[in-house]
Amino acid sequence: MKHRTLTRRQMLIRGTVAFGGLALGACDRLTNSPSFAEVLRSAEQLTYRAQRALVGNNALAREFSDDDLSPTFRSNGTDAPDSEEYRRLAQAHFQDWQLKIDGLVALPLNLSLAAMRLMPARTQITRHDCVEGWSAIGKWTGVPLASVLNVARLSPRARFVVFHCADSLEKGEDPYYESIDLIDALHPQTILAYELNGRALPIANGAPLRLRVERQLGYKHAKYVMRIEVVEHLNAIQGGKGGYWEDRGYEWYAGI
Amino acid sequence: MLAIYRHTLATRLLHWINALCVFVVLMSGLQIFNAHPNLYWGKSGADPELAAFEITSKNSPQGDRVGLLRAGKHQFNSTGVLGVSHDGSERAFPDWATIPGERFLAAGRRWHFFFAWLLVINSAVYFAVSLARGHLKRDLLPTRAELSPSHLIRDFWYHLQLKFPSGEAAKHYNPLQKITYLGVLFILAPTILASGLAMSPGMDAGFPWLLDLFAGRQSARTVHFICAALVIFFIAVHLIMVLLAGPLNELRSMITGRYVLPAKKNE
């Protein structure tokens, strides 16, 4: 048998591989450490502040033309809410559905789909960017959220608008929810959409009503919206991070 | 044995912070890529079958899972690394190439953006310090003579023969090295930053020209990925050069600053 001694090059290579392995293990341990996770999370505040400072509050997301529409608008998350109540509403073409607006407002409201269709509408062809990486372009028609909030009149304490939805991603889990700040809530392109590509919003895309908040990623665009609640703090709602995915580690500010 | 002080403390410190950041953004970037391992050209793209590039897996006629890398119409079996990992799990890039190792998009994003910020700040400091001290002009800008075709061809030939400068010549970057570093600093790095920002729906609202620059968000994502591949290529060449030029001497010069000039060989 040949006697083996390590050359300097072999030692370097082995050392590098061993160091690499250690470093990777360390990254995984750090990911699971709550205090390190807090350090990583600090970047979100920096991103939020930087983007709010650099991008005007009313700067518009790009709008596209009919030629740019995606052949099919992809659906992610829930395809159809799995609840008795939702099925009953859907069967009646949402004629009995009402959007509830409450919380820190002077005038709590219940709006039917017919009432919302009578309000001034906005149509916009925009790009939907999923956090996974894909983008689809769709044409949305709906009521600007600002119009609804103006009718309900925000309390001076109002800071966030929360959207409570009809769907649960896993059976038995709390329903989906999302929240945005007032800058995005009052943005002209933030609409409660009831139409996609000129037709009633399909169930897979959030019927009867979904949020469009065009300067953020897809998971902020709550589907199957049942109730809009205006609040001062988010910590009392479900996991306290302001949204279903936020409670599972994703950024509350999804502008990037 | 003649030793010189080659790298300033600032250069050394910034180099290692940079190395750490690049390592983390590359690997967390692959974690993010794994969430949708398809690349498109244009404004939108959501259907993997219409992607220009994809890493996927499918059943072989024998019934086991095969990892596939597809670029346009060309398809390659990549089982064991891409599409299907060494342990049989179905994921685009394997666990040893991503941060975190397990499939965890939310954490990958946290790592990516934190270290991207650190990288941007570190790079800004590097540019400021380098400009203030004339490092860019003095050490990195090739002279007119160095850019002459004969000089460049000779330098290229030396590289191919793995002949490394010695004596006085070893005190300075060689022309190919200068051009490469400048290319990374002034072309590759800004392109990575701009294509990354072009993927941000928030930034797109404020700076719509980012979208025009890359012909759409999905093209920007593809450019971002190609740039990442170029960075990996740069690192590979960089490390090979360090190994060939004398790893301990080179490593020490980047840690303590002390560099022993290779003696001039008798020819």
XYZ file of C-alpha atoms in Angstrom:
523
model
C 0.000 0.000 0.000
C 1.255 3.427 -0.874
C 2.110 5.635 2.023
C 0.154 8.872 1.827
C 1.212 12.191 3.123
C -0.894 15.265 2.628
C 0.561 17.820 0.306
C 0.054 21.454 1.093
C -2.467 21.735 -1.730
C -4.495 18.772 -0.427
C -4.473 20.268 3.034
C -5.722 23.569 1.678
C -8.503 21.892 -0.274
C -9.568 19.769 2.685
C -9.395 22.739 4.974
C -11.571 24.766 2.607
C -14.184 21.998 2.331
C -14.265 21.552 6.108
C -14.516 25.300 6.671
C -17.276 25.528 4.056
C -19.242 22.795 5.804
C -18.840 24.514 9.170
C -19.874 27.861 7.721
C -23.004 26.401 6.133
C -23.991 24.632 9.339
C -23.478 27.924 11.133
C -25.804 29.709 8.673
C -28.552 27.178 9.351
C -28.132 27.491 13.113
C -28.164 31.288 12.821
C -31.387 31.123 10.773
C -33.057 29.344 13.690
C -31.687 31.691 16.350
C -34.329 34.244 17.375
C -31.825 36.997 18.164
C -30.017 36.602 14.848
C -33.365 36.518 13.049
C -34.055 39.913 14.655
C -30.765 41.227 13.245
C -31.702 40.028 9.752
C -35.189 41.533 10.120
C -33.694 44.997 10.683
C -33.061 45.196 6.923
C -36.822 45.362 6.362
C -37.106 48.661 8.251
C -34.185 50.031 6.248
C -35.808 48.981 2.979
C -39.172 50.418 4.026
C -37.686 53.776 5.044
C -35.424 53.975 1.994
C -38.239 53.205 -0.426
C -40.667 55.582 1.274
C -38.002 58.314 1.102
C -37.031 57.637 -2.511
C -40.437 56.835 -3.977
C -43.171 59.451 -3.799
C -46.245 58.419 -1.808
C -48.359 58.746 -4.914
C -45.855 57.452 -7.483
C -47.784 55.073 -9.723
C -46.892 51.513 -10.593
C -46.461 51.091 -14.332
C -49.681 50.465 -16.241
C -49.596 48.301 -19.349
C -51.663 47.885 -22.511
C -54.099 45.132 -23.502
C -51.350 43.567 -25.627
C -49.328 42.894 -22.513
C -52.022 40.838 -20.714
C -50.839 37.400 -19.609
C -52.633 34.584 -21.475
C -53.926 33.208 -18.169
C -53.694 34.968 -14.848
C -52.027 32.521 -12.524
C -53.635 31.802 -9.176
C -51.580 31.103 -6.072
C -52.510 30.230 -2.503
C -56.173 29.280 -2.231
C -58.094 28.317 -5.397
C -61.465 28.158 -3.665
C -62.144 28.818 0.019
C -63.177 25.605 1.715
C -66.040 26.772 3.910
C -69.760 26.147 3.952
C -70.523 29.865 4.158
C -68.321 30.759 1.192
C -69.806 27.995 -0.967
C -73.304 29.269 -0.171
C -72.296 32.854 -1.095
C -70.636 31.708 -4.317
C -73.670 29.639 -5.326
C -75.834 32.764 -5.074
C -73.258 34.654 -7.201
C -72.377 36.708 -4.120
C -75.731 38.522 -4.122
C -75.920 37.986 -0.343
C -72.275 38.900 0.210
C -71.516 42.116 2.047
C -68.219 43.798 2.720
C -67.989 44.943 6.302
C -65.908 48.033 7.123
C -65.319 48.701 10.804
C -62.689 49.502 13.416
C -61.362 53.043 13.758
C -63.933 54.662 11.454
C -66.675 57.171 12.219
C -69.233 55.323 10.125
C -69.000 51.502 9.983
C -70.375 50.218 6.682
C -71.806 47.132 5.063
C -71.479 47.272 1.282
C -73.031 44.830 -1.165
C -71.343 44.004 -4.452
C -74.121 45.900 -6.290
C -73.481 48.989 -4.150
C -69.764 48.794 -4.868
C -70.399 48.504 -8.606
C -72.356 51.791 -8.417
C -69.360 53.637 -6.965
C -66.844 55.342 -9.318
C -64.497 52.636 -10.576
C -60.881 52.535 -11.659
C -59.493 50.149 -14.279
C -55.773 49.449 -14.432
C -53.563 46.971 -16.266
C -50.777 46.134 -13.878
C -48.108 43.562 -13.187
C -48.557 41.148 -10.314
C -45.238 40.008 -8.826
C -45.314 36.874 -6.728
C -42.766 36.549 -3.935
C -41.724 33.292 -5.623
C -40.413 35.244 -8.600
C -42.992 35.060 -11.421
C -45.010 37.984 -12.811
C -48.401 38.099 -14.540
C -50.157 41.081 -16.106
C -53.893 41.533 -15.581
C -56.580 44.156 -16.042
C -58.344 45.006 -12.802
C -61.500 47.013 -12.213
C -62.665 48.066 -8.799
C -63.375 50.790 -6.290
C -60.440 52.813 -4.967
C -59.990 51.878 -1.323
C -59.608 55.602 -0.573
C -63.229 56.216 -1.720
C -64.575 53.586 0.673
C -62.435 54.892 3.538
C -63.576 58.441 2.809
C -67.202 57.386 3.196
C -66.437 55.560 6.441
C -64.215 58.451 7.649
C -60.944 57.400 9.323
C -60.386 58.171 12.985
C -57.251 60.251 13.714
C -55.862 57.180 15.499
C -56.075 55.061 12.333
C -52.689 53.707 11.164
C -53.308 50.431 9.376
C -56.009 48.895 7.225
C -56.505 45.169 7.796
C -58.182 42.809 5.314
C -59.881 39.730 6.730
C -60.454 36.988 4.168
C -62.702 33.984 3.698
C -59.967 31.438 3.020
C -57.680 29.356 5.196
C -54.575 27.961 3.519
C -54.511 24.907 5.786
C -57.616 23.276 7.174
C -58.350 24.454 10.700
C -55.966 27.413 10.485
C -56.980 31.003 11.114
C -58.206 32.672 7.920
C -55.904 34.626 5.618
C -55.427 38.280 6.448
C -53.260 41.170 5.338
C -52.578 44.762 6.300
C -51.177 47.935 4.732
C -50.320 51.379 6.043
C -52.314 54.501 5.177
C -49.820 55.560 2.490
C -50.676 52.478 0.466
C -54.324 52.461 1.564
C -54.896 55.947 0.119
C -52.732 55.402 -2.993
C -54.744 55.998 -6.191
C -53.998 52.505 -7.587
C -55.011 50.693 -4.414
C -58.398 49.305 -5.360
C -60.899 46.708 -4.208
C -61.173 44.783 -7.468
C -64.312 42.921 -8.538
C -63.315 42.359 -12.171
C -60.349 40.713 -13.847
C -59.774 41.163 -17.592
C -63.266 42.615 -18.081
C -65.155 39.773 -16.371
C -66.422 39.150 -12.870
C -63.466 38.163 -10.698
C -63.027 34.357 -10.915
C -63.103 32.374 -7.678
C -59.478 31.265 -8.203
C -58.407 34.922 -8.246
C -60.356 35.986 -5.158
C -64.081 36.431 -5.910
C -66.032 38.437 -5.092
C -63.450 41.049 -4.066
C -59.678 41.242 -3.784
C -57.235 43.942 -2.857
C -54.823 45.384 -5.400
C -51.872 47.148 -3.799
C -49.702 47.556 -6.851
C -46.393 48.585 -5.342
C -46.044 45.433 -3.266
C -45.674 41.692 -3.866
C -48.580 39.330 -4.510
C -49.172 38.042 -0.999
C -50.225 41.558 0.087
C -53.098 41.447 -2.454
C -55.609 39.738 -0.177
C -58.217 37.627 -1.992
C -61.773 36.792 -0.816
C -61.950 39.981 1.284
C -64.873 39.803 3.733
C -64.083 42.546 6.187
C -61.929 45.659 6.307
C -60.835 46.704 9.766
C -59.053 49.965 10.513
C -56.651 49.713 13.460
C -53.903 51.547 15.284
C -51.774 48.464 16.064
C -51.361 45.098 14.411
C -50.116 43.085 17.372
C -53.537 41.996 18.623
C -54.492 40.309 15.351
C -53.604 36.617 14.923
C -49.795 36.224 15.029
C -49.383 39.980 15.412
C -47.110 40.537 12.398
C -49.799 42.017 10.148
C -50.532 39.144 7.798
C -50.782 35.412 7.228
C -47.356 35.137 5.584
C -45.871 37.797 7.840
C -46.747 35.558 10.799
C -44.732 32.864 8.994
C -41.545 34.905 8.519
C -42.182 37.001 5.416
C -41.719 40.776 5.382
C -44.673 42.995 6.234
C -43.287 45.544 3.787
C -43.247 43.606 0.525
C -42.118 46.410 -1.785
C -39.089 44.334 -2.750
C 13.646 37.878 0.408
C 12.002 41.184 -0.261
C 8.670 41.901 1.408
C 6.378 44.819 0.726
C 3.257 46.206 2.326
C 0.739 45.516 -0.419
C -2.811 46.124 0.786
C -3.926 48.903 3.110
C -5.979 48.080 6.189
C -9.072 49.559 4.536
C -8.658 47.404 1.429
C -8.160 44.266 3.516
C -11.114 44.906 5.802
C -13.437 45.841 2.955
C -12.266 42.813 0.981
C -13.278 40.356 3.708
C -16.611 42.026 4.450
C -17.224 41.976 0.716
C -16.283 38.288 0.511
C -18.716 37.417 3.317
C -21.543 39.443 1.744
C -21.027 38.042 -1.744
C -20.968 34.489 -0.365
C -24.257 35.066 1.483
C -26.136 36.914 -1.291
C -25.133 34.280 -3.839
C -26.318 31.357 -1.732
C -29.462 33.026 -0.381
C -30.140 34.124 -3.970
C -30.170 30.470 -5.016
C -32.640 29.787 -2.194
C -34.910 32.522 -3.614
C -34.419 31.212 -7.155
C -35.514 27.737 -6.001
C -39.011 29.109 -5.254
C -39.542 29.490 -9.010
C -36.604 27.961 -10.882
C -37.553 29.394 -14.267
C -36.247 32.404 -16.151
C -38.143 34.463 -18.726
C -37.436 37.340 -21.050
C -39.848 40.296 -21.069
C -42.321 42.105 -18.846
C -44.043 39.066 -17.382
C -43.724 35.302 -17.140
C -45.448 32.821 -14.882
C -45.769 29.601 -16.861
C -42.732 27.305 -16.442
C -43.396 25.729 -19.822
C -42.892 29.088 -21.519
C -39.674 29.816 -19.650
C -36.431 30.338 -21.546
C -34.506 28.469 -18.857
C -35.619 26.067 -16.191
C -34.431 23.559 -13.668
C -37.011 20.862 -13.189
C -37.514 17.165 -12.568
C -39.577 14.462 -14.176
C -40.079 10.715 -14.274
C -37.701 8.696 -16.415
C -39.105 5.773 -18.448
C -37.693 3.539 -15.681
C -39.873 5.365 -13.182
C -37.299 7.252 -11.114
C -37.028 11.019 -10.801
C -34.531 12.752 -13.034
C -33.231 16.291 -12.583
C -33.279 18.351 -15.761
C -31.747 21.623 -16.801
C -33.388 23.144 -19.840
C -32.080 26.145 -21.766
C -34.321 26.943 -24.728
C -34.809 23.617 -26.505
C -31.670 22.037 -25.093
C -32.078 19.712 -22.157
C -29.444 18.170 -19.926
C -29.677 15.498 -17.260
C -28.532 17.097 -14.013
C -29.635 14.452 -11.504
C -27.693 14.572 -8.260
C -27.085 18.310 -8.392
C -29.846 20.301 -10.136
C -33.530 19.393 -10.071
C -32.978 16.247 -8.039
C -30.364 16.504 -5.285
C -27.779 13.982 -4.076
C -30.235 12.760 -1.443
C -33.072 12.380 -3.953
C -34.977 15.485 -2.832
C -36.607 17.501 -5.593
C -35.243 21.023 -5.574
C -33.531 23.177 -8.183
C -30.274 23.948 -6.365
C -29.091 21.446 -3.729
C -29.031 22.174 0.016
C -25.257 22.680 0.067
C -25.622 25.605 -2.348
C -28.379 27.539 -0.566
C -28.819 29.602 2.604
C -30.588 28.292 4.583
C -29.959 24.701 3.517
C -33.563 23.614 3.862
C -36.273 25.016 1.609
C -37.261 28.287 3.313
C -37.979 31.221 0.995
C -38.832 33.707 3.770
C -35.491 33.145 5.517
C -33.607 33.218 2.210
C -35.087 36.663 1.514
C -34.140 37.933 4.988
C -30.532 36.802 4.514
C -30.412 38.163 0.974
C -31.669 41.661 1.704
C -29.713 42.120 4.938
C -26.424 41.195 3.277
C -27.346 43.074 0.101
C -27.635 46.235 2.217
C -24.295 45.462 3.901
C -22.746 44.864 0.478
C -24.075 48.165 -0.856
C -22.765 50.069 2.177
C -19.406 48.257 2.038
C -19.093 48.987 -1.689
C -19.949 52.650 -1.156
C -17.190 52.903 1.464
C -14.779 51.138 -0.908
C -15.526 53.573 -3.722
C -15.250 56.583 -1.417
C -11.950 55.463 0.118
C -10.512 54.395 -3.242
C -11.402 57.675 -4.896
C -10.099 59.746 -1.995
C -6.771 57.909 -1.976
C -6.421 57.715 -5.728
C -6.405 53.886 -5.514
C -8.570 53.509 -8.603
C -6.455 55.807 -10.750
C -3.086 54.729 -9.427
C -3.528 50.967 -9.127
C -6.490 49.946 -11.266
C -6.574 52.236 -14.295
C -4.473 50.604 -17.039
C -1.875 52.858 -18.618
C -1.992 53.588 -22.335
C 1.018 51.311 -22.852
C -0.681 48.479 -20.990
C -3.668 48.733 -23.287
C -1.674 48.302 -26.466
C -2.594 45.077 -28.279
C 0.938 43.699 -28.070
C 1.032 44.241 -24.320
C -2.379 42.675 -23.803
C -1.581 39.663 -25.993
C 1.678 39.142 -24.111
C -0.122 39.338 -20.782
C -2.773 36.943 -22.032
C -0.041 34.534 -23.160
C 1.641 34.736 -19.738
C -1.666 33.890 -18.085
C -2.143 30.875 -20.365
C 1.350 29.649 -19.497
C 0.586 30.312 -15.814
C 3.633 32.555 -15.667
C 3.290 34.950 -12.778
C 5.046 38.254 -12.439
C 8.076 38.399 -10.204
C 10.323 41.087 -8.847
C 9.281 44.653 -9.602
C 6.335 43.598 -11.811
C 4.741 41.691 -8.897
C 4.211 44.965 -7.056
C 1.444 46.000 -9.425
C -1.699 44.536 -10.883
C -1.168 43.242 -14.404
C -3.292 44.624 -17.277
C -5.756 41.723 -17.500
C -6.217 41.883 -13.749
C -6.892 45.628 -13.921
C -9.424 45.238 -16.721
C -11.182 42.408 -14.874
C -11.395 44.323 -11.597
C -12.653 47.456 -13.346
C -15.224 45.369 -15.222
C -16.496 43.872 -11.972
C -16.528 47.238 -10.183
C -18.035 49.401 -12.903
C -20.107 47.040 -15.050
C -21.001 43.855 -13.189
C -21.686 45.320 -9.726
C -23.908 48.206 -10.937
C -25.806 45.821 -13.237
C -26.468 43.470 -10.329
C -27.736 46.329 -8.177
C -29.926 47.831 -10.909
C -31.415 44.502 -12.019
C -32.085 43.617 -8.388
C -33.882 46.908 -7.796
C -35.825 46.493 -11.059
C -37.439 43.417 -9.494
C -38.832 45.549 -6.668
C -42.404 46.688 -7.381
C -41.848 49.570 -4.960
C -38.745 50.839 -6.746
C -40.382 50.349 -10.156
C -43.061 52.883 -9.199
C -40.489 55.533 -8.338
C -37.960 54.682 -11.043
C -39.814 53.181 -14.016
C -36.708 53.541 -16.207
C -35.317 50.535 -14.320
C -37.893 48.442 -16.187
C -36.997 49.983 -19.548
C -33.302 49.450 -18.902
C -33.806 45.677 -18.731
C -36.855 45.367 -21.047
C -39.129 44.304 -18.197
C -39.100 42.790 -14.740
C -38.656 39.190 -15.820
C -35.725 40.131 -18.068
C -34.214 41.965 -15.097
C -34.561 38.777 -13.042
C -32.783 36.829 -15.795
C -30.011 39.448 -16.012
C -29.630 39.325 -12.215
C -29.154 35.547 -12.441
C -26.667 35.752 -15.335
C -24.672 38.343 -13.366
C -24.641 35.995 -10.374
C -23.196 33.294 -12.632
C -20.519 35.747 -13.813
C -19.656 36.570 -10.200
C -19.225 32.865 -9.464
C -16.988 32.600 -12.541
C -14.965 35.596 -11.356
C -14.561 34.084 -7.876
C -13.488 30.757 -9.348
C -10.801 32.380 -11.512
C -9.771 34.648 -8.640
C -9.296 31.681 -6.286
C -7.465 29.607 -8.907
C -5.105 32.532 -9.467
C -4.495 32.830 -5.726
C -3.754 29.108 -5.508
C -1.392 29.208 -8.478
C 0.388 32.402 -7.467
C 1.226 31.097 -3.995
C -1.802 30.782 -1.712
C -0.087 31.453 1.633
C 1.723 34.551 0.450
C -1.398 35.897 -1.278
C -3.645 35.098 1.680
C -1.233 36.722 4.119
C -1.053 39.851 1.997
C -4.841 40.161 2.238
C -4.819 39.553 6.020
C -1.724 41.352 7.329
C -0.811 43.315 4.216
C 2.681 41.749 4.052
C 3.576 40.311 0.657
C 6.849 38.633 -0.242
C 7.910 39.528 -3.753
C 8.594 36.381 -5.753
C 12.266 36.361 -6.702
C 13.106 36.963 -10.306
C 13.800 33.650 -11.991
C 16.890 33.285 -14.104
C 15.892 32.790 -17.663
